[in-house]
Amino acid sequence: QVQLVESGGGLVQYGGSLRLACIISGDTFTGHMVGWFRQAPGKEREFVTAIPWGSLLPYYADSVNDRFTVSKDDAKNTVYLQMNSLRPEDTAVYYCNLEYWRNGIIYTTWGQGTQVTVSS
């Protein structure tokens, strides 16, 4: 099994910044894609950003482009989400997501989520 544990959420004022971290642990795997999603109260979970494993070219949702930056530290098995210029509409539970291969089968796994609240 592969586990994801997020951290770094909290309460921040409009225009502030937070950095989320997602630590990947468990069985050996071949990564395919890693990223972040978020879910606001009463809304469906939505894509925020993703980066193909072994690539330096991430994808971003239009709503966070130029404000959020995803990065990966392979030595620490950790994925980060730097969030700047935060807005109240960024308030949500943020989830780390990993797609990985094992024995020819692709799996997806999620972290438990971390709450981000932006006050106006």
Coordinates of C-alpha atoms in Angstrom, one line a residue:
Q1 CA 0.0 0.0 0.0
V2 CA 1.0 3.6 -0.6
Q3 CA -0.1 6.3 1.9
L4 CA -0.4 10.0 1.5
V5 CA -0.4 12.4 4.5
E6 CA -1.1 16.1 3.9
S7 CA -0.2 19.0 6.2
G8 CA 0.1 22.7 6.2
G9 CA -3.5 23.8 6.1
G10 CA -4.9 26.6 8.3
L11 CA -6.5 29.9 8.5
V12 CA -5.1 32.8 6.5
Q13 CA -6.3 36.3 5.6
Y14 CA -7.1 37.4 2.0
G15 CA -4.0 37.8 0.0
G16 CA -1.9 35.6 2.3
S17 CA 0.1 32.5 1.6
L18 CA 0.2 28.8 2.7
R19 CA 2.4 25.9 1.7
L20 CA 0.8 22.4 1.8
A21 CA 2.9 19.3 2.0
C22 CA 2.0 15.7 1.0
I23 CA 4.3 13.0 2.2
I24 CA 4.2 9.7 0.2
S25 CA 5.1 6.5 2.0
G26 CA 4.6 2.8 1.8
D27 CA 5.3 0.1 -0.8
T28 CA 7.6 0.7 -3.7
F29 CA 5.8 2.0 -6.7
T30 CA 6.3 3.6 -10.1
G31 CA 4.7 7.0 -10.1
H32 CA 2.4 8.2 -12.9
M33 CA 0.9 11.5 -11.8
V34 CA 0.7 13.4 -8.5
G35 CA -1.4 16.4 -7.7
W36 CA -3.9 18.3 -5.6
F37 CA -7.6 18.5 -5.6
R38 CA -9.9 20.5 -3.4
Q39 CA -13.5 20.3 -2.2
A40 CA -15.5 23.3 -0.8
P41 CA -18.6 22.8 1.3
G42 CA -21.5 21.8 -0.8
K43 CA -19.4 21.4 -4.0
E44 CA -17.8 18.6 -5.8
R45 CA -14.1 17.8 -5.6
E46 CA -12.2 19.8 -8.2
F47 CA -8.8 19.6 -9.9
V48 CA -6.2 22.1 -8.7
T49 CA -2.9 21.0 -10.2
A50 CA -1.0 17.9 -11.2
I51 CA 2.5 17.1 -12.3
P52 CA 3.5 13.9 -14.3
W53 CA 6.0 11.8 -12.4
G54 CA 9.4 12.6 -13.7
S55 CA 8.3 15.8 -15.4
L56 CA 8.9 19.4 -14.6
L57 CA 5.7 20.6 -16.4
P58 CA 2.7 20.8 -14.2
Y59 CA -0.9 21.5 -15.1
Y60 CA -3.0 24.0 -13.3
A61 CA -6.7 24.9 -13.1
D62 CA -7.4 28.3 -14.5
S63 CA -8.6 29.5 -11.1
V64 CA -5.2 29.0 -9.5
N65 CA -2.9 29.6 -12.4
D66 CA -0.2 32.2 -11.6
R67 CA -1.0 32.0 -7.8
F68 CA -0.3 28.3 -6.9
T69 CA 2.9 26.4 -7.6
V70 CA 3.3 22.6 -7.3
S71 CA 6.7 21.0 -6.7
K72 CA 8.1 17.7 -5.8
D73 CA 11.1 16.7 -3.7
D74 CA 12.0 13.2 -4.7
A75 CA 14.6 12.8 -2.0
K76 CA 11.9 13.4 0.7
N77 CA 9.0 11.7 -1.2
T78 CA 7.1 14.9 -0.7
V79 CA 4.9 17.0 -2.9
Y80 CA 4.3 20.7 -2.1
L81 CA 1.6 23.2 -3.0
Q82 CA 2.7 26.8 -2.6
M83 CA -0.4 29.0 -2.5
N84 CA -0.1 32.7 -2.8
S85 CA -2.6 35.6 -3.1
L86 CA -5.2 33.4 -1.5
R87 CA -8.9 34.4 -1.8
P88 CA -12.0 33.4 0.1
E89 CA -13.0 31.2 -2.8
D90 CA -9.9 29.1 -2.2
T91 CA -11.4 27.9 1.1
A92 CA -11.7 24.1 0.9
V93 CA -10.3 20.8 2.0
Y94 CA -7.3 20.1 -0.1
Y95 CA -6.4 16.6 -1.0
C96 CA -3.2 15.1 -2.4
N97 CA -3.7 12.5 -5.1
L98 CA -1.3 10.0 -6.5
E99 CA -1.6 7.7 -9.5
Y100 CA 0.9 4.9 -9.6
W101 CA 1.7 1.7 -11.4
R102 CA 2.4 -1.7 -9.8
N103 CA 2.5 -5.0 -11.6
G104 CA 1.0 -3.5 -14.7
I105 CA -2.0 -2.0 -12.9
I106 CA -2.6 1.6 -12.3
Y107 CA -3.8 2.7 -8.9
T108 CA -5.0 5.9 -7.4
T109 CA -4.8 6.9 -3.8
W110 CA -5.8 10.0 -1.7
G111 CA -4.7 11.6 1.4
Q112 CA -7.0 12.5 4.3
G113 CA -7.2 16.2 3.3
T114 CA -6.1 19.4 5.0
Q115 CA -8.4 22.3 5.6
V116 CA -7.6 25.7 4.1
T117 CA -9.7 28.7 5.2
V118 CA -9.2 32.1 3.7
S119 CA -10.9 35.0 5.5
S120 CA -12.0 38.2 3.8

